Short mmCIF file of C-alpha atoms in Angstrom, two decimals:
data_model
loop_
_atom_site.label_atom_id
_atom_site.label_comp_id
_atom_site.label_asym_id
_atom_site.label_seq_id
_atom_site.Cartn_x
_atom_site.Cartn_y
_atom_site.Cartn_z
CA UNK P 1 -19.72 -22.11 -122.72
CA UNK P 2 -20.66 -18.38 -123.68
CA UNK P 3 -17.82 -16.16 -124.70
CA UNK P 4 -17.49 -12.30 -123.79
CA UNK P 5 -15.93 -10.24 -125.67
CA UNK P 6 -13.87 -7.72 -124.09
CA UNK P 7 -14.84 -3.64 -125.16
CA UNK P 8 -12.68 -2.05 -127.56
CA UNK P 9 -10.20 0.48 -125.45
CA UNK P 10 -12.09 3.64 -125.58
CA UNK P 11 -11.22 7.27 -123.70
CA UNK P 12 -14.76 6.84 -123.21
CA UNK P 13 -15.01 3.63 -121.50
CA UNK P 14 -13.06 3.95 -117.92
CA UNK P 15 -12.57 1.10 -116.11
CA UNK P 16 -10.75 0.04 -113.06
CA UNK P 17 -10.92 -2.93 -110.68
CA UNK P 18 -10.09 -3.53 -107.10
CA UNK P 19 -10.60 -6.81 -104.81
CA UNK P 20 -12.32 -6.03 -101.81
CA UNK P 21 -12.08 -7.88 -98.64
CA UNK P 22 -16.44 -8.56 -98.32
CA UNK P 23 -18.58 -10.98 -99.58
CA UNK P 24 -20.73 -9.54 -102.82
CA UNK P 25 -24.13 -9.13 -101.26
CA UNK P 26 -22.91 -6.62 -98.17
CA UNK P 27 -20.75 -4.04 -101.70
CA UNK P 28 -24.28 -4.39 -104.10
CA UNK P 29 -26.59 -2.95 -100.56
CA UNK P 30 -24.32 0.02 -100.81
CA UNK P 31 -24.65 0.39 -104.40
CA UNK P 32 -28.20 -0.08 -104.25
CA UNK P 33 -28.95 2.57 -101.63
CA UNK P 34 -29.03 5.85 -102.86
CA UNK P 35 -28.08 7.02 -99.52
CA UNK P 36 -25.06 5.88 -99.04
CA UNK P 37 -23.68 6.89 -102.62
CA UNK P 38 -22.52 10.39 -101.29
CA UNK P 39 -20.48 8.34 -98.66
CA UNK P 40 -18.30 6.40 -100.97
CA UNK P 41 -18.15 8.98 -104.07
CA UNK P 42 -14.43 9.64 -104.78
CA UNK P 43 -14.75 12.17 -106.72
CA UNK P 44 -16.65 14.77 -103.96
CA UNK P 45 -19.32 15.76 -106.33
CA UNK P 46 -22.44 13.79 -104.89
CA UNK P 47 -23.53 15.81 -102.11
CA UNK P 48 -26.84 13.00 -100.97
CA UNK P 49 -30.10 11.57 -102.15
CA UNK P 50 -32.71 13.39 -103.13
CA UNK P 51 -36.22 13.20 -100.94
CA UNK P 52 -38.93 10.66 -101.94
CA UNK P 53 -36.56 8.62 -103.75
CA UNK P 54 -36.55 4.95 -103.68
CA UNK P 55 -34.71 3.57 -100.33
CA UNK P 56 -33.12 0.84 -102.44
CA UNK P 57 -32.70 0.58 -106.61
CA UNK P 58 -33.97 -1.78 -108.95
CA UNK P 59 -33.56 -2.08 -112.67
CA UNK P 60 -35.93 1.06 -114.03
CA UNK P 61 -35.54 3.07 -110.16
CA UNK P 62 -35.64 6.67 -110.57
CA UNK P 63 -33.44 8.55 -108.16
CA UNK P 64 -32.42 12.06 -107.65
CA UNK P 65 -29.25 13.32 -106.13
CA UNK P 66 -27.92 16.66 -104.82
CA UNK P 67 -24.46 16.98 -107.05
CA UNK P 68 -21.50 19.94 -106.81
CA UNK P 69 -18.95 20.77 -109.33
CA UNK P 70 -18.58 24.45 -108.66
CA UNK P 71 -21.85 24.99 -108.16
CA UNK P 72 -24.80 23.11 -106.51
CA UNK P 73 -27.67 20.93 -109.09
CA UNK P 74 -29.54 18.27 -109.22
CA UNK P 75 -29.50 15.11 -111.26
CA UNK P 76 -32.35 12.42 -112.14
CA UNK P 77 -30.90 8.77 -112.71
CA UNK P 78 -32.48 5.65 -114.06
CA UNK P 79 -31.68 2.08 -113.24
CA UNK P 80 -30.60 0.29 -116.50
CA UNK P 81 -28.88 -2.78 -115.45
CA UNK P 82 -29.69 -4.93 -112.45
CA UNK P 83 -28.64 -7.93 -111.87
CA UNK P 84 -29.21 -8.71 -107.64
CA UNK P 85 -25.46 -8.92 -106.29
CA UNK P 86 -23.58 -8.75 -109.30
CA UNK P 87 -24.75 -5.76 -111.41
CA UNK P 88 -25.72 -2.46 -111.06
CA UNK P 89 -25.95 0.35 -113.80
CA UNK P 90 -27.48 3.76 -114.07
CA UNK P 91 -27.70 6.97 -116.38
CA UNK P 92 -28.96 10.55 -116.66
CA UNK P 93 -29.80 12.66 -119.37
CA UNK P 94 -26.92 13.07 -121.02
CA UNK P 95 -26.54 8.79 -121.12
CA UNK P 96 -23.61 8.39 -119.58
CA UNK P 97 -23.14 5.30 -117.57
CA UNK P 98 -21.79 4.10 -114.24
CA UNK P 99 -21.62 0.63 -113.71
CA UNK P 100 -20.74 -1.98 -110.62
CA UNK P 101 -20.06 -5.79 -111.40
CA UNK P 102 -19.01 -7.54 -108.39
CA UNK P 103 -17.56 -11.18 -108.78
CA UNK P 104 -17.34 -12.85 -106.16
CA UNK P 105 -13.73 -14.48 -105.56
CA UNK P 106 -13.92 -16.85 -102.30
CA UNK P 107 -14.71 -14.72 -99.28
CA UNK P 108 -13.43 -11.30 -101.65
CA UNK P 109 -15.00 -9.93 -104.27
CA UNK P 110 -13.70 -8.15 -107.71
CA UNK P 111 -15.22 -5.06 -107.95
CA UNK P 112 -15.17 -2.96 -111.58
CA UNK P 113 -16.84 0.31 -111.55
CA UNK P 114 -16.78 1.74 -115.11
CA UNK P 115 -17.68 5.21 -116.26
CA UNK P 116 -19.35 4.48 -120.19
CA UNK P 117 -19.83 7.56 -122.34
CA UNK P 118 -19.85 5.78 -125.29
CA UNK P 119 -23.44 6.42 -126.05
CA UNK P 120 -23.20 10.20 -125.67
CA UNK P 121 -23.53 12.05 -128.87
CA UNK P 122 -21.51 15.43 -127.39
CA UNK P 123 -18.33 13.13 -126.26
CA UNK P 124 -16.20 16.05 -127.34
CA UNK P 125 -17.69 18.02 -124.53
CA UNK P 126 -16.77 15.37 -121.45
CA UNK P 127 -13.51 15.48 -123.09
CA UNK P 128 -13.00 19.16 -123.25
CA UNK P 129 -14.62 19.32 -119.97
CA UNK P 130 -11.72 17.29 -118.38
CA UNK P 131 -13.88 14.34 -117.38
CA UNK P 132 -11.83 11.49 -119.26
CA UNK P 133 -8.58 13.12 -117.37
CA UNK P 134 -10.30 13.25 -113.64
CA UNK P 135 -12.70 10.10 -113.91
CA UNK P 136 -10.26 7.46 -113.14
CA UNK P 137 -8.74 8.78 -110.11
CA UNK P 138 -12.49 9.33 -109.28
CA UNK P 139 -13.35 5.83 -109.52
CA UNK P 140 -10.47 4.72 -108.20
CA UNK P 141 -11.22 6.83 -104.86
CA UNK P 142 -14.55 5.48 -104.94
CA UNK P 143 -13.50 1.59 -104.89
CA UNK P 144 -10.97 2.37 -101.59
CA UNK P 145 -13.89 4.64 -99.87
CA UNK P 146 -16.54 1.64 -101.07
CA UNK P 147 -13.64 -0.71 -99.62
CA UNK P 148 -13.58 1.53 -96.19
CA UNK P 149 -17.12 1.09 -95.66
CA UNK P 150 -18.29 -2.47 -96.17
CA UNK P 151 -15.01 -3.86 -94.96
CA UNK P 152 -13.65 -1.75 -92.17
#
């Protein structure tokens, strides 16, 4: 039997859970499709995909998407976890995280997103920026629009 071991509670490591009324493989194809990430952001900064991006991510996928906070950019991501239908992780420049694990829970599934900054060396900056204050309404919007799509 392997044992996990919880995180330490960090301001940089946001996490929240919902159960979500669809089976595990139909939540990961949204995940993995870059497309469909602008549909069930809750926080109303991914604006779409990029052109000549990979249709659907695997572990090491780079993909670009058209981002707003005030004003319009761009962002480059990179694939870092992958596990097919359970796992799904990816990062910028600035090393930030956001990660899916779906477990499955009879015809449901548990769904965690969680925003990890614990790798960034200008933390100070996301917090002064306001990013640990608006991130977990954000994700939290995210898992009931991610909900919305796959199960209604």
């Amino acid at each position: 039997m392997t044992t996990v071991r919880e995180p330490r509670p960090s301001a940089y490591l946001i996490t929240r859970e919902r159960l979500i009324d669809a089976p595990a493989g139909r939540i990961f194809e949204v995940l993995a499709t870059p497309s469909l990430h602008s549909v069930i952001d809750g926080s109303d900064t991914v604006k779409g995909e990029q052109p000549n991006g990979p249709k659907r991510l695997a572990l090491g996928a780079r993909f670009g998407m058209d981002m707003s906070m005030g004003a319009s950019y761009r962002i480059l991501n990179t694939v870092t976890e992958f596990e097919e239908g359970r796992r799904i992780a990816w990062r910028h420049f600035s090393r930030h995280t956001w990660r899916y694990i779906l477990e499955p829970r009879g015809d449901a599934t548990l769904v965690t997103e969680q925003w990890d900054a614990r790798d960034v060396p200008f933390k100070l900056v996301l917090r002064l920026a306001g990013f640990t204050r608006r991130h977990p309404e954000s994700i939290e919007k995210t898992l009931a629009k991610l909900e919305e799509h796959v199960a209604g």
